[in-house]
PDB file of C-alpha atoms in Angstrom:
ATOM      1  CA  MET A  15     167.275 227.135 -29.487  1.00  0.00           C
ATOM      2  CA  THR A  16     168.374 225.898 -26.132  1.00  0.00           C
ATOM      3  CA  GLU A  17     169.185 222.244 -25.718  1.00  0.00           C
ATOM      4  CA  SER A  18     166.070 221.527 -23.633  1.00  0.00           C
ATOM      5  CA  HIS A  19     163.801 223.073 -26.290  1.00  0.00           C
ATOM      6  CA  LYS A  20     165.226 221.313 -29.330  1.00  0.00           C
ATOM      7  CA  PRO A  21     162.719 219.119 -31.116  1.00  0.00           C
ATOM      8  CA  ARG A  22     163.234 215.401 -30.559  1.00  0.00           C
ATOM      9  CA  PRO A  23     162.865 212.792 -33.249  1.00  0.00           C
ATOM     10  CA  PRO A  24     159.591 210.854 -33.021  1.00  0.00           C
ATOM     11  CA  GLY A  25     159.810 207.838 -30.713  1.00  0.00           C
ATOM     12  CA  SER A  26     162.786 209.118 -28.734  1.00  0.00           C
ATOM     13  CA  SER A  27     162.626 209.594 -25.006  1.00  0.00           C
ATOM     14  CA  PRO A  28     163.516 212.842 -23.291  1.00  0.00           C
ATOM     15  CA  ALA A  29     167.067 213.162 -22.038  1.00  0.00           C
ATOM     16  CA  ARG A  30     167.648 212.198 -18.409  1.00  0.00           C
ATOM     17  CA  PRO A  31     168.839 214.929 -16.105  1.00  0.00           C
ATOM     18  CA  PRO A  32     172.443 214.404 -15.024  1.00  0.00           C
ATOM     19  CA  GLY A  33     172.798 212.374 -11.827  1.00  0.00           C
ATOM     20  CA  SER A  34     169.374 210.737 -12.058  1.00  0.00           C
ATOM     21  CA  SER A  35     169.036 206.975 -12.010  1.00  0.00           C
ATOM     22  CA  PRO A  36     168.086 205.118 -15.177  1.00  0.00           C
ATOM     23  CA  ALA A  37     164.535 203.952 -15.806  1.00  0.00           C
ATOM     24  CA  ARG A  38     163.553 200.926 -13.738  1.00  0.00           C
ATOM     25  CA  PRO A  39     164.116 197.784 -15.826  1.00  0.00           C
ATOM     26  CA  PRO A  40     161.492 195.038 -16.035  1.00  0.00           C
ATOM     27  CA  ASP A  41     163.791 192.665 -14.120  1.00  0.00           C
ATOM     28  CA  VAL A  42     163.532 194.886 -11.036  1.00  0.00           C
ATOM     29  CA  ASP A  43     159.735 194.996 -11.253  1.00  0.00           C
ATOM     30  CA  THR A  44     159.514 191.234 -11.737  1.00  0.00           C
ATOM     31  CA  GLY A  45     161.954 190.593  -8.888  1.00  0.00           C
ATOM     32  CA  PHE A  46     159.917 192.918  -6.675  1.00  0.00           C
ATOM     33  CA  TRP A  47     156.675 191.049  -7.401  1.00  0.00           C
ATOM     34  CA  LEU A  48     158.340 187.671  -6.846  1.00  0.00           C
ATOM     35  CA  TRP A  49     159.405 188.893  -3.402  1.00  0.00           C
ATOM     36  CA  VAL A  50     155.914 190.292  -2.717  1.00  0.00           C
ATOM     37  CA  VAL A  51     154.344 186.892  -3.430  1.00  0.00           C
ATOM     38  CA  ALA A  52     157.042 185.032  -1.462  1.00  0.00           C
ATOM     39  CA  LEU A  53     156.692 187.156   1.694  1.00  0.00           C
ATOM     40  CA  PRO A  54     153.226 185.894   2.750  1.00  0.00           C
ATOM     41  CA  LEU A  55     154.138 182.334   1.715  1.00  0.00           C
ATOM     42  CA  MET A  56     157.252 182.300   3.897  1.00  0.00           C
ATOM     43  CA  SER A  57     155.283 183.937   6.706  1.00  0.00           C
ATOM     44  CA  ALA A  58     152.591 181.274   6.434  1.00  0.00           C
ATOM     45  CA  GLY A  59     155.275 178.579   6.541  1.00  0.00           C
ATOM     46  CA  TYR A  60     156.669 180.111   9.716  1.00  0.00           C
ATOM     47  CA  VAL A  61     153.211 180.214  11.321  1.00  0.00           C
ATOM     48  CA  VAL A  62     152.563 176.574  10.371  1.00  0.00           C
ATOM     49  CA  ASP A  63     155.931 175.608  11.837  1.00  0.00           C
ATOM     50  CA  LEU A  64     155.233 177.670  14.944  1.00  0.00           C
ATOM     51  CA  LEU A  65     151.812 176.140  15.590  1.00  0.00           C
ATOM     52  CA  THR A  66     152.494 172.536  14.600  1.00  0.00           C
ATOM     53  CA  GLY A  67     156.173 172.070  15.396  1.00  0.00           C
ATOM     54  CA  PRO A  68     157.436 169.673  18.054  1.00  0.00           C
ATOM     55  CA  ALA A  69     157.928 172.469  20.616  1.00  0.00           C
ATOM     56  CA  ARG A  70     154.655 174.408  20.523  1.00  0.00           C
ATOM     57  CA  PRO A  71     154.982 177.765  22.263  1.00  0.00           C
ATOM     58  CA  SER A  72     152.247 178.879  24.603  1.00  0.00           C
ATOM     59  CA  GLY A  73     150.732 182.230  25.521  1.00  0.00           C
ATOM     60  CA  PRO A  74     153.346 184.972  25.761  1.00  0.00           C
ATOM     61  CA  VAL A  75     155.969 183.166  23.661  1.00  0.00           C
ATOM     62  CA  LEU A  76     153.446 182.653  20.864  1.00  0.00           C
ATOM     63  CA  ALA A  77     152.406 186.311  21.026  1.00  0.00           C
ATOM     64  CA  ILE A  78     156.020 187.506  20.930  1.00  0.00           C
ATOM     65  CA  SER A  79     156.735 185.201  17.980  1.00  0.00           C
ATOM     66  CA  VAL A  80     153.771 186.576  16.024  1.00  0.00           C
ATOM     67  CA  VAL A  81     154.757 190.190  16.801  1.00  0.00           C
ATOM     68  CA  PHE A  82     158.323 189.388  15.696  1.00  0.00           C
ATOM     69  CA  LEU A  83     156.968 187.922  12.430  1.00  0.00           C
ATOM     70  CA  VAL A  84     154.855 191.013  11.754  1.00  0.00           C
ATOM     71  CA  ILE A  85     157.818 193.327  12.419  1.00  0.00           C
ATOM     72  CA  ILE A  86     160.151 191.344  10.148  1.00  0.00           C
ATOM     73  CA  ALA A  87     157.507 191.219   7.390  1.00  0.00           C
ATOM     74  CA  ALA A  88     157.010 195.002   7.659  1.00  0.00           C
ATOM     75  CA  VAL A  89     160.773 195.616   7.469  1.00  0.00           C
ATOM     76  CA  VAL A  90     161.078 193.361   4.406  1.00  0.00           C
ATOM     77  CA  ALA A  91     158.121 195.096   2.725  1.00  0.00           C
ATOM     78  CA  THR A  92     159.734 198.481   3.426  1.00  0.00           C
ATOM     79  CA  PHE A  93     163.030 197.256   1.995  1.00  0.00           C
ATOM     80  CA  LEU A  94     161.212 196.029  -1.113  1.00  0.00           C
ATOM     81  CA  VAL A  95     159.774 199.498  -1.700  1.00  0.00           C
ATOM     82  CA  LEU A  96     163.221 201.061  -1.199  1.00  0.00           C
ATOM     83  CA  MET A  97     164.765 198.472  -3.526  1.00  0.00           C
ATOM     84  CA  ARG A  98     162.311 199.510  -6.212  1.00  0.00           C
ATOM     85  CA  GLN A  99     163.615 203.060  -5.864  1.00  0.00           C
ATOM     86  CA  GLY A 100     167.154 201.956  -6.739  1.00  0.00           C
ATOM     87  CA  TYR A 101     168.943 201.632  -3.394  1.00  0.00           C
ATOM     88  CA  ARG A 102     171.888 199.263  -3.801  1.00  0.00           C
ATOM     89  CA  TRP A 103     172.384 198.630  -0.070  1.00  0.00           C
ATOM     90  CA  VAL A 104     168.777 197.420   0.218  1.00  0.00           C
ATOM     91  CA  ARG A 105     169.347 194.908  -2.565  1.00  0.00           C
ATOM     92  CA  THR A 106     172.413 193.666  -0.672  1.00  0.00           C
ATOM     93  CA  VAL A 107     170.469 193.315   2.595  1.00  0.00           C
ATOM     94  CA  LEU A 108     167.605 191.538   0.825  1.00  0.00           C
ATOM     95  CA  THR A 109     170.072 189.166  -0.833  1.00  0.00           C
ATOM     96  CA  GLY A 110     171.585 188.270   2.538  1.00  0.00           C
ATOM     97  CA  GLY A 111     168.133 187.808   4.031  1.00  0.00           C
ATOM     98  CA  ALA A 112     167.145 185.647   1.077  1.00  0.00           C
ATOM     99  CA  ILE A 113     170.108 183.334   1.591  1.00  0.00           C
ATOM    100  CA  ALA A 114     169.360 183.083   5.308  1.00  0.00           C
ATOM    101  CA  SER A 115     165.652 182.400   4.811  1.00  0.00           C
ATOM    102  CA  VAL A 116     166.217 179.766   2.129  1.00  0.00           C
ATOM    103  CA  VAL A 117     168.795 177.973   4.291  1.00  0.00           C
ATOM    104  CA  PHE A 118     166.545 178.192   7.379  1.00  0.00           C
ATOM    105  CA  SER A 119     163.540 176.893   5.428  1.00  0.00           C
ATOM    106  CA  ALA A 120     165.476 174.079   3.773  1.00  0.00           C
ATOM    107  CA  THR A 121     166.842 172.859   7.094  1.00  0.00           C
ATOM    108  CA  GLY A 122     163.342 173.103   8.563  1.00  0.00           C
ATOM    109  CA  LEU A 123     162.079 170.778   5.859  1.00  0.00           C
ATOM    110  CA  PHE A 124     164.389 167.984   6.936  1.00  0.00           C
ATOM    111  CA  THR A 125     164.899 168.428  10.661  1.00  0.00           C
ATOM    112  CA  ALA A 126     161.458 168.785  12.303  1.00  0.00           C
ATOM    113  CA  GLU A 127     158.800 166.120  12.748  1.00  0.00           C
ATOM    114  CA  ARG A 128     155.330 167.252  11.693  1.00  0.00           C
ATOM    115  CA  HIS A 129     151.952 165.671  11.063  1.00  0.00           C
ATOM    116  CA  ALA A 130     151.269 164.869   7.399  1.00  0.00           C
ATOM    117  CA  VAL A 131     148.959 167.824   6.739  1.00  0.00           C
ATOM    118  CA  ALA A 132     151.197 170.314   8.561  1.00  0.00           C
ATOM    119  CA  ALA A 133     154.276 168.925   6.807  1.00  0.00           C
ATOM    120  CA  SER A 134     152.595 169.317   3.418  1.00  0.00           C
ATOM    121  CA  MET A 135     151.444 172.868   4.154  1.00  0.00           C
ATOM    122  CA  TYR A 136     154.895 173.841   5.419  1.00  0.00           C
ATOM    123  CA  ALA A 137     156.657 172.193   2.483  1.00  0.00           C
ATOM    124  CA  VAL A 138     154.473 173.847  -0.166  1.00  0.00           C
ATOM    125  CA  ALA A 139     154.755 177.276   1.444  1.00  0.00           C
ATOM    126  CA  VAL A 140     158.514 177.278   1.968  1.00  0.00           C
ATOM    127  CA  ILE A 141     159.476 175.493  -1.256  1.00  0.00           C
ATOM    128  CA  VAL A 142     157.409 177.817  -3.438  1.00  0.00           C
ATOM    129  CA  GLY A 143     158.467 180.828  -1.341  1.00  0.00           C
ATOM    130  CA  SER A 144     162.148 179.876  -1.548  1.00  0.00           C
ATOM    131  CA  VAL A 145     161.980 179.418  -5.314  1.00  0.00           C
ATOM    132  CA  LEU A 146     160.292 182.805  -5.697  1.00  0.00           C
ATOM    133  CA  ILE A 147     162.891 184.474  -3.484  1.00  0.00           C
ATOM    134  CA  ALA A 148     165.752 182.832  -5.381  1.00  0.00           C
ATOM    135  CA  GLY A 149     164.221 183.959  -8.684  1.00  0.00           C
ATOM    136  CA  GLY A 150     163.806 187.492  -7.352  1.00  0.00           C
ATOM    137  CA  VAL A 151     167.426 187.629  -6.193  1.00  0.00           C
ATOM    138  CA  PHE A 152     168.610 186.309  -9.551  1.00  0.00           C
ATOM    139  CA  LEU A 153     166.641 188.967 -11.436  1.00  0.00           C
ATOM    140  CA  LEU A 154     167.877 191.742  -9.156  1.00  0.00           C
ATOM    141  CA  HIS A 155     171.494 190.862  -9.963  1.00  0.00           C
ATOM    142  CA  ARG A 156     171.203 190.725 -13.758  1.00  0.00           C
ATOM    143  CA  LYS A 157     173.127 193.310 -15.782  1.00  0.00           C
ATOM    144  CA  ASP A 158     170.193 195.630 -16.555  1.00  0.00           C
ATOM    145  CA  ALA A 159     169.023 195.553 -12.959  1.00  0.00           C
ATOM    146  CA  HIS A 160     172.559 196.002 -11.661  1.00  0.00           C
ATOM    147  CA  GLU A 161     172.913 199.270 -13.593  1.00  0.00           C
ATOM    148  CA  PHE A 162     169.654 200.526 -12.058  1.00  0.00           C
ATOM    149  CA  PHE A 163     170.929 200.385  -8.464  1.00  0.00           C
ATOM    150  CA  THR A 164     172.870 203.630  -8.208  1.00  0.00           C
ATOM    151  CA  ARG A 165     171.827 205.050  -4.856  1.00  0.00           C
TER     152      ARG A 165
END
């Protein structure tokens, strides 16, 4: 019998072909979904800050800001899909972006004057979003997840 046709014991998984990446661990899936939930929250926080901040943009500047937000959100969503496939460089880029977005959001909490309702909406969106992003980054760097990123 050839090796690929040998009977396997019950409950065992088939052997992985050489050079293939290991099965995706639950930490990667959970980290992915944390990022997926955080992306619209952080985007909403940016829109609230854009529309209610002390320097409200008008017309073309507002349109360019919204287009920029949509492009960045699409790039992040694409990177999340690639990260789920096991690309290590994408995890590194997402980690850097996570640090930058958490720092930007935290400084935005304490530096801009907003009306009470806008301040509350911004605070809830960016605090919850930042915690979700930080949790996602933590899960993506655990040992099981680290072994998954081989590409």
